[in-house]
Short mmCIF file of N, CA, C and O in Angstrom, two decimals:
data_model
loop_
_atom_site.label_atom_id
_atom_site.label_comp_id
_atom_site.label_asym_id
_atom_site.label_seq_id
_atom_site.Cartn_x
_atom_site.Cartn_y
_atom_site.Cartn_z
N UNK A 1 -52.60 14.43 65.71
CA UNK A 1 -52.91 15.08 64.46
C UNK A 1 -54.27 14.57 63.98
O UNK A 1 -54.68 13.41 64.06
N UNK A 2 -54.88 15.58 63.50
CA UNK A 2 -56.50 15.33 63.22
C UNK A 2 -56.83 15.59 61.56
O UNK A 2 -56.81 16.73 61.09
N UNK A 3 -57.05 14.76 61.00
CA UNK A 3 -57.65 15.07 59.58
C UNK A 3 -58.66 14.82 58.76
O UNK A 3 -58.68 13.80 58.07
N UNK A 4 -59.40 15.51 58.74
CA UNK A 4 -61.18 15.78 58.66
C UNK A 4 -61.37 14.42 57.32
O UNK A 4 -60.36 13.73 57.15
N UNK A 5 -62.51 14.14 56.51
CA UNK A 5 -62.60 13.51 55.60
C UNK A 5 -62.63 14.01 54.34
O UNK A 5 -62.75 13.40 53.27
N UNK A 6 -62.46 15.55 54.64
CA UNK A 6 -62.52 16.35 53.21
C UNK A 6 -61.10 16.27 52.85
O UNK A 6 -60.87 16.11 51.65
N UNK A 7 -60.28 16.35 53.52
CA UNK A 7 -58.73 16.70 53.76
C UNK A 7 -58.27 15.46 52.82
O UNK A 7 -57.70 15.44 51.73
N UNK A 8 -58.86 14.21 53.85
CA UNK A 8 -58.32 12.89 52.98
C UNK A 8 -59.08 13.06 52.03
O UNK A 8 -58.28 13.42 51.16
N UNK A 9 -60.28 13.06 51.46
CA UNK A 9 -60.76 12.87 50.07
C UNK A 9 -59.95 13.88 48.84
O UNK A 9 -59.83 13.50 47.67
N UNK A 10 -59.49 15.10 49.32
CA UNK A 10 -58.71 15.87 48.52
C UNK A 10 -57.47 15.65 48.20
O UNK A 10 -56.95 16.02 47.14
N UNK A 11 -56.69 14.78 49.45
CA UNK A 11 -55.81 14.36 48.96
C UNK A 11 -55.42 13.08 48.11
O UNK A 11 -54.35 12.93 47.54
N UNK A 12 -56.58 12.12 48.12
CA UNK A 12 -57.02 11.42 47.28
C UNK A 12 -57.49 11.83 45.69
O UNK A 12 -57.45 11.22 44.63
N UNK A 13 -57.78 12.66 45.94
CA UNK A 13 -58.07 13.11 44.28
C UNK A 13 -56.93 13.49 43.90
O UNK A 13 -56.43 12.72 43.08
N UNK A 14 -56.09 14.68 44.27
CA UNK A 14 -55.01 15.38 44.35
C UNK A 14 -54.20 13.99 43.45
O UNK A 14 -53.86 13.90 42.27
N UNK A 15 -54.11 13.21 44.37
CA UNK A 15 -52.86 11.79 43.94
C UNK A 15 -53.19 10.68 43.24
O UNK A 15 -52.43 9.75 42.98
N UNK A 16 -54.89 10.83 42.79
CA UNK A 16 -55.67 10.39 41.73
C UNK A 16 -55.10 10.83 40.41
O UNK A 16 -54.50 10.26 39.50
N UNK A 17 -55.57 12.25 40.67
CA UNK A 17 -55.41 13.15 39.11
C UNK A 17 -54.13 13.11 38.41
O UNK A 17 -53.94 13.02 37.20
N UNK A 18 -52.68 13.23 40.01
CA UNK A 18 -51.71 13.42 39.44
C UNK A 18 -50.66 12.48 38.85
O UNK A 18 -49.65 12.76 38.21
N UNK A 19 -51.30 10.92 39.35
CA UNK A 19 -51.17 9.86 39.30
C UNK A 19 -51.40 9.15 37.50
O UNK A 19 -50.74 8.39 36.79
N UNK A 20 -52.71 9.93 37.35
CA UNK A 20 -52.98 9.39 36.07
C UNK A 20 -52.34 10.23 35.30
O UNK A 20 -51.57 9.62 34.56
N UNK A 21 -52.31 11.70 35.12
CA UNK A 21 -51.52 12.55 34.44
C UNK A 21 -50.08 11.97 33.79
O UNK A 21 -49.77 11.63 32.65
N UNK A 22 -49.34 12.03 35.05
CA UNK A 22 -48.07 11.10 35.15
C UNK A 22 -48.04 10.11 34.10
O UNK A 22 -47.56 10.41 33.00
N UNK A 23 -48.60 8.74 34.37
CA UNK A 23 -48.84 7.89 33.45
C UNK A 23 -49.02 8.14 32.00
O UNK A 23 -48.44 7.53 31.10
N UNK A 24 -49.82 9.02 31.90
CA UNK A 24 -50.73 8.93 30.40
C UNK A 24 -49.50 10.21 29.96
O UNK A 24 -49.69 10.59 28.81
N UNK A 25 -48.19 11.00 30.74
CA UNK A 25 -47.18 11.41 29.50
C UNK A 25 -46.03 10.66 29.54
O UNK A 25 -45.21 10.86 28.64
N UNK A 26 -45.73 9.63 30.61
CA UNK A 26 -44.86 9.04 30.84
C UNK A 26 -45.00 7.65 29.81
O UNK A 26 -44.21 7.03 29.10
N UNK A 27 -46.10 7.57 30.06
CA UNK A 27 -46.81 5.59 30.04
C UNK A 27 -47.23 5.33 28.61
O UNK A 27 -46.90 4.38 27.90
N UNK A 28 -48.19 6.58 28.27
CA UNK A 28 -49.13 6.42 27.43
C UNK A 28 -50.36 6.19 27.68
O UNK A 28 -51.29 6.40 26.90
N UNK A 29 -50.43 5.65 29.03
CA UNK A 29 -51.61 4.65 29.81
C UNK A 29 -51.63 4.99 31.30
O UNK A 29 -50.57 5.27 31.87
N UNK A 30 -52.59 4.98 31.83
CA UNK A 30 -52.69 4.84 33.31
C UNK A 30 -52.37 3.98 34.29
O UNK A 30 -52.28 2.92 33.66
N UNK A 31 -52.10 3.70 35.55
CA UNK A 31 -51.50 2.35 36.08
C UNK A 31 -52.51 1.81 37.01
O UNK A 31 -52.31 1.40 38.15
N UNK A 32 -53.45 1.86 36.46
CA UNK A 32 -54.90 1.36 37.16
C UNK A 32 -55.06 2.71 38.60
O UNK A 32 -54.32 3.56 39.09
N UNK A 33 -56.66 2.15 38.86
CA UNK A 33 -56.38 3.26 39.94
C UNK A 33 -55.40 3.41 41.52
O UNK A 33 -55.05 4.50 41.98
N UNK A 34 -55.11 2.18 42.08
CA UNK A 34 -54.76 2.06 43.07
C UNK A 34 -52.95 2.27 42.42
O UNK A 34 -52.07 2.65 43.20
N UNK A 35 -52.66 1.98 41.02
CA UNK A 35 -50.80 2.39 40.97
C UNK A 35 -51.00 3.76 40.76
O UNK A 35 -49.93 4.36 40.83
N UNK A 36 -52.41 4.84 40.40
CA UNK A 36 -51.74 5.90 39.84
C UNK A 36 -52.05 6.91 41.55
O UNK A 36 -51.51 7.96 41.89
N UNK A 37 -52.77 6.34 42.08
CA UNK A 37 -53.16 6.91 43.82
C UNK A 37 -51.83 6.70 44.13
O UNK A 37 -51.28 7.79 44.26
N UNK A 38 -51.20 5.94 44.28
CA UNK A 38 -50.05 5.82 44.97
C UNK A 38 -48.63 6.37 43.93
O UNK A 38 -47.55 6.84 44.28
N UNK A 39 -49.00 6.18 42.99
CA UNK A 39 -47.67 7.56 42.47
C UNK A 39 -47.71 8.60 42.26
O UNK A 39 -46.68 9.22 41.97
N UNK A 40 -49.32 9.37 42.36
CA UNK A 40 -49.69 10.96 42.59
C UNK A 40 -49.30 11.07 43.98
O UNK A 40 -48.46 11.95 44.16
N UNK A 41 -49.71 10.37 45.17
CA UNK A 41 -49.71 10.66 46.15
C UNK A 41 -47.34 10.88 46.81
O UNK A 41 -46.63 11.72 47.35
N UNK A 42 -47.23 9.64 46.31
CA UNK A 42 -45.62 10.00 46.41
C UNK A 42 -45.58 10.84 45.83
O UNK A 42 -45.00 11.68 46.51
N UNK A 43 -45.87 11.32 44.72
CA UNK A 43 -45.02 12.90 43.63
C UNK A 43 -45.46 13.88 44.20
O UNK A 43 -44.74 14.87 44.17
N UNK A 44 -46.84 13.99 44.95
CA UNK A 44 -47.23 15.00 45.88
C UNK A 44 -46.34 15.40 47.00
O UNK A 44 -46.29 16.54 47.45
N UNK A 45 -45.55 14.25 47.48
CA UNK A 45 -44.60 14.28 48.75
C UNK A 45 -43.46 15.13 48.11
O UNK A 45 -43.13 16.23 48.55
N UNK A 46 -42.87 14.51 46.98
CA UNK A 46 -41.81 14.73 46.19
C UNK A 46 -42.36 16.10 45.58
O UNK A 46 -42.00 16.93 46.41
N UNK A 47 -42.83 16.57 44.88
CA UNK A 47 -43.40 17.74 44.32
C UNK A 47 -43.12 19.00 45.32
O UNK A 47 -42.58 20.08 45.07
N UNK A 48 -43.51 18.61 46.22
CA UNK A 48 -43.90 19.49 47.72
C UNK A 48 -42.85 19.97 48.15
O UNK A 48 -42.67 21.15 48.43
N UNK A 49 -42.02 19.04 48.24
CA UNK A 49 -40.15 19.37 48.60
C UNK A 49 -39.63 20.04 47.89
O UNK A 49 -39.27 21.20 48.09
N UNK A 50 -39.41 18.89 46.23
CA UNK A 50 -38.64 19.86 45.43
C UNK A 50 -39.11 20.89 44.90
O UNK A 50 -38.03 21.48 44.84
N UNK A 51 -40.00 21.78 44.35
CA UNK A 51 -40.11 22.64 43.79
C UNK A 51 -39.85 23.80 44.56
O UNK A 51 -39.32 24.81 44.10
N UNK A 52 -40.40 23.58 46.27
CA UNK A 52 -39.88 24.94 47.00
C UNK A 52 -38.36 25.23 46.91
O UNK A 52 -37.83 26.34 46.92
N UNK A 53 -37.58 23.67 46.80
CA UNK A 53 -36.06 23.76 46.97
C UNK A 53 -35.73 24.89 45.60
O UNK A 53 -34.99 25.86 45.47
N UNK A 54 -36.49 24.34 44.89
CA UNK A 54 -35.88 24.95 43.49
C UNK A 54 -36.30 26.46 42.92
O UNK A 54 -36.05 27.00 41.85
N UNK A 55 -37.05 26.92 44.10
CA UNK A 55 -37.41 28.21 43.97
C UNK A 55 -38.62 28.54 43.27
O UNK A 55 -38.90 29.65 42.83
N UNK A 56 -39.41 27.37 43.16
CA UNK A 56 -40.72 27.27 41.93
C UNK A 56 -41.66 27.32 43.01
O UNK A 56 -41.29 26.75 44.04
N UNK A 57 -43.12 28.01 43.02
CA UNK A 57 -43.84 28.63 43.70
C UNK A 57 -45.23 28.54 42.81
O UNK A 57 -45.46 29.55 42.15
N UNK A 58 -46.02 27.65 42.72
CA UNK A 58 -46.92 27.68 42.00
C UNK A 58 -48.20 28.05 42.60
O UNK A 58 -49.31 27.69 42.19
N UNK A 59 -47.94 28.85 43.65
CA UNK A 59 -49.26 29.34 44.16
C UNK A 59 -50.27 28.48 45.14
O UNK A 59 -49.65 27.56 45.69
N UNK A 60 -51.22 28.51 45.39
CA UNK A 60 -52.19 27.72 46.40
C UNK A 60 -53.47 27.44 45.56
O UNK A 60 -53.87 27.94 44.51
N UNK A 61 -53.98 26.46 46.38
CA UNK A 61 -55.21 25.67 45.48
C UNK A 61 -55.14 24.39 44.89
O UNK A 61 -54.09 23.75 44.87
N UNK A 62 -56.58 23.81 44.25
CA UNK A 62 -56.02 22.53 44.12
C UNK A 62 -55.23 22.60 42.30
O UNK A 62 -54.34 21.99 41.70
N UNK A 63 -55.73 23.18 42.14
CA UNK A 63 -54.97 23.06 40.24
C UNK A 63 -53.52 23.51 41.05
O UNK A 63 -52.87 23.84 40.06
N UNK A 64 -52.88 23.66 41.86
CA UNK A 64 -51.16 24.11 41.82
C UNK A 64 -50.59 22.98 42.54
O UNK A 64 -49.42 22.58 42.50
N UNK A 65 -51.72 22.45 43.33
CA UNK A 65 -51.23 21.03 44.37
C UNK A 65 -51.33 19.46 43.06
O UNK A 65 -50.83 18.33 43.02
N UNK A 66 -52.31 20.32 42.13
CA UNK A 66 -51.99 18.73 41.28
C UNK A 66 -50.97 19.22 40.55
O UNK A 66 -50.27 18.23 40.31
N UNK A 67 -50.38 20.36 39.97
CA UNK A 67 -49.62 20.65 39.18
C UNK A 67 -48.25 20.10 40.01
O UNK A 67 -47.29 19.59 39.44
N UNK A 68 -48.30 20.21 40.73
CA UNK A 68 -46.81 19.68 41.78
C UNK A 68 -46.72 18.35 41.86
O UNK A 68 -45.79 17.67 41.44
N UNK A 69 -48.00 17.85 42.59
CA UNK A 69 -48.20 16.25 42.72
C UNK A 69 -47.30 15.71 41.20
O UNK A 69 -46.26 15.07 41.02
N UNK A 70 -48.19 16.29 40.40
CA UNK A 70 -47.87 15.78 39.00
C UNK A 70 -46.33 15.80 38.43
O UNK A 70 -45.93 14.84 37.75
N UNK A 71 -45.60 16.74 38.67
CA UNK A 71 -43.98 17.37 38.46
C UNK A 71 -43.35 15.95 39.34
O UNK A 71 -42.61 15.12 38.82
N UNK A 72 -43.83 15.90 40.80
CA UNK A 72 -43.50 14.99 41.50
C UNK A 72 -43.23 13.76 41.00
O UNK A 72 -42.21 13.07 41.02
N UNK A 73 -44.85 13.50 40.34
CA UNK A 73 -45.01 11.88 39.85
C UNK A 73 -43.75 11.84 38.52
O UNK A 73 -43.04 10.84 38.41
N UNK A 74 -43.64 12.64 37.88
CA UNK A 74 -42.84 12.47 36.80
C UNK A 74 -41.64 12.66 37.24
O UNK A 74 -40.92 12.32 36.30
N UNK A 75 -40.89 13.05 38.21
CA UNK A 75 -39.98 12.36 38.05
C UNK A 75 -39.47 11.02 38.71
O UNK A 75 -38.46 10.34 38.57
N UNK A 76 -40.72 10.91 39.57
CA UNK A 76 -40.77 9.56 40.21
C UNK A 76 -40.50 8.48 39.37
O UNK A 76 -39.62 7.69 39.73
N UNK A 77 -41.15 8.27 38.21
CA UNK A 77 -41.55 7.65 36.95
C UNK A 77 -40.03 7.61 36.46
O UNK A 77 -39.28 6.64 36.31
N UNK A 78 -39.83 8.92 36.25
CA UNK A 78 -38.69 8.96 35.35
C UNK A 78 -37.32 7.99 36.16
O UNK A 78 -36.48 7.30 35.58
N UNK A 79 -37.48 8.26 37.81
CA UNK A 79 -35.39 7.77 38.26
C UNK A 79 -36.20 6.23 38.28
O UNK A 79 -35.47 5.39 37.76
N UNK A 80 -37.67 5.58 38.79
CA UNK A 80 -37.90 4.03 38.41
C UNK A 80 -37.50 3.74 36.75
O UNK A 80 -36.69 2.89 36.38
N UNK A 81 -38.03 4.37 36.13
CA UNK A 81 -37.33 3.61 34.95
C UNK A 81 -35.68 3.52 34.25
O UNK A 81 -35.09 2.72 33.54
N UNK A 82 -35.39 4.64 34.81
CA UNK A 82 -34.04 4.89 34.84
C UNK A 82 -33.31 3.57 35.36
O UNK A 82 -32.56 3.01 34.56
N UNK A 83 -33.51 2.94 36.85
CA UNK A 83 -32.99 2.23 38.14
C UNK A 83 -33.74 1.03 36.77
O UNK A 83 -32.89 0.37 36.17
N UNK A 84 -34.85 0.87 36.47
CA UNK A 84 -34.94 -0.81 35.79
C UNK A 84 -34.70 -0.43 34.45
O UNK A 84 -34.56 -1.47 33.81
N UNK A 85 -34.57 0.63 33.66
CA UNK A 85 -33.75 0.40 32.32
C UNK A 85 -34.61 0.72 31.32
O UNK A 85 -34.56 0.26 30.18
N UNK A 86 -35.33 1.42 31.69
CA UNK A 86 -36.49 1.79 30.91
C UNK A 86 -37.07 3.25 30.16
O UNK A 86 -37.93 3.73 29.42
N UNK A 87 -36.02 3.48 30.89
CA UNK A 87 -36.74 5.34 30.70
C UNK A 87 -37.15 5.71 29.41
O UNK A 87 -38.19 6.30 29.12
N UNK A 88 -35.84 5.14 28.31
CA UNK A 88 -36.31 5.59 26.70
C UNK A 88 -37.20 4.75 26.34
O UNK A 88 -37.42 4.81 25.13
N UNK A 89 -37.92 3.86 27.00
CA UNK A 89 -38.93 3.49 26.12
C UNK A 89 -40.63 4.02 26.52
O UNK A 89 -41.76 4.00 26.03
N UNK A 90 -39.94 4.45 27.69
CA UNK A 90 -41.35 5.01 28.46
C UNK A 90 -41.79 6.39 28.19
O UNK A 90 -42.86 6.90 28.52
N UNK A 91 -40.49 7.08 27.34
CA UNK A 91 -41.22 8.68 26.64
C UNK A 91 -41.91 8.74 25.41
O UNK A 91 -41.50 9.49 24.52
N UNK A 92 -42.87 8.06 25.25
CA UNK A 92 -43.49 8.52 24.03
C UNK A 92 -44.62 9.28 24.24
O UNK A 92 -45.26 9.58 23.23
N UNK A 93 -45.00 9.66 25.29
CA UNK A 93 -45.71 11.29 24.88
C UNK A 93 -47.05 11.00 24.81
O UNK A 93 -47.89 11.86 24.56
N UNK A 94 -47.28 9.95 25.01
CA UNK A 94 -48.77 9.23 24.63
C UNK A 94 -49.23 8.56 23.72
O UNK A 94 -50.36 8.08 23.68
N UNK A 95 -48.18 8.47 22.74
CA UNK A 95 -48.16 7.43 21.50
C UNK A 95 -47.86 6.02 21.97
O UNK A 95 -46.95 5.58 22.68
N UNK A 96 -48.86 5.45 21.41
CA UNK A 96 -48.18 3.94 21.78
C UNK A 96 -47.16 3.33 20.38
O UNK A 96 -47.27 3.33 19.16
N UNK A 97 -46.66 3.09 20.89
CA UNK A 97 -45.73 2.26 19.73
C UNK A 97 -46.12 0.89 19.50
O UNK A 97 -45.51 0.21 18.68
#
């Protein structure tokens, strides 16, 4: 399998963007760059799966691949805080308390 450097740089942004997104409705805050690369990039995995399962079809391009990444990351966010006990304190929407 062969994958050019545009491919990886897109998917790097892709799990950049959707990474911080995530955070800043989950968090309030971002999880620096290397936690929000790596939880866009899982919600991208996760995104990718579930939404076809669920019959959701958001089209092609990169605004529908971050829109997924992003669906992904949140609920990634959401079953970790769930599993450490956190979830209600982690919805504030972007308000910090």
């Amino acid at each position: 399998m062969h994958m050019s450097g545009e491919s990886l740089l897109i998917i790097l942004v892709v799990g950049l963007i959707a990474g911080w997104l995530a955070g800043q409705i989950m968090h309030g805050a971002g999880f620096g760059i290397v936690g929000d690369l790596i939880i866009g990039i899982v919600g991208a995995f996760i995104g990718s799966w579930l939404l076809p399962q669920l019959n959701i079809h958001l089209g092609s391009g990169i605004i529908a691949a971050i829109l997924s990444a992003t669906v992904g990351a949140l609920l990634l966010l959401l079953i970790v805080g769930l599993i450490r006990g956190r979830a209600g304190r982690r919805w504030n929407w972007g308000r910090r308390w």
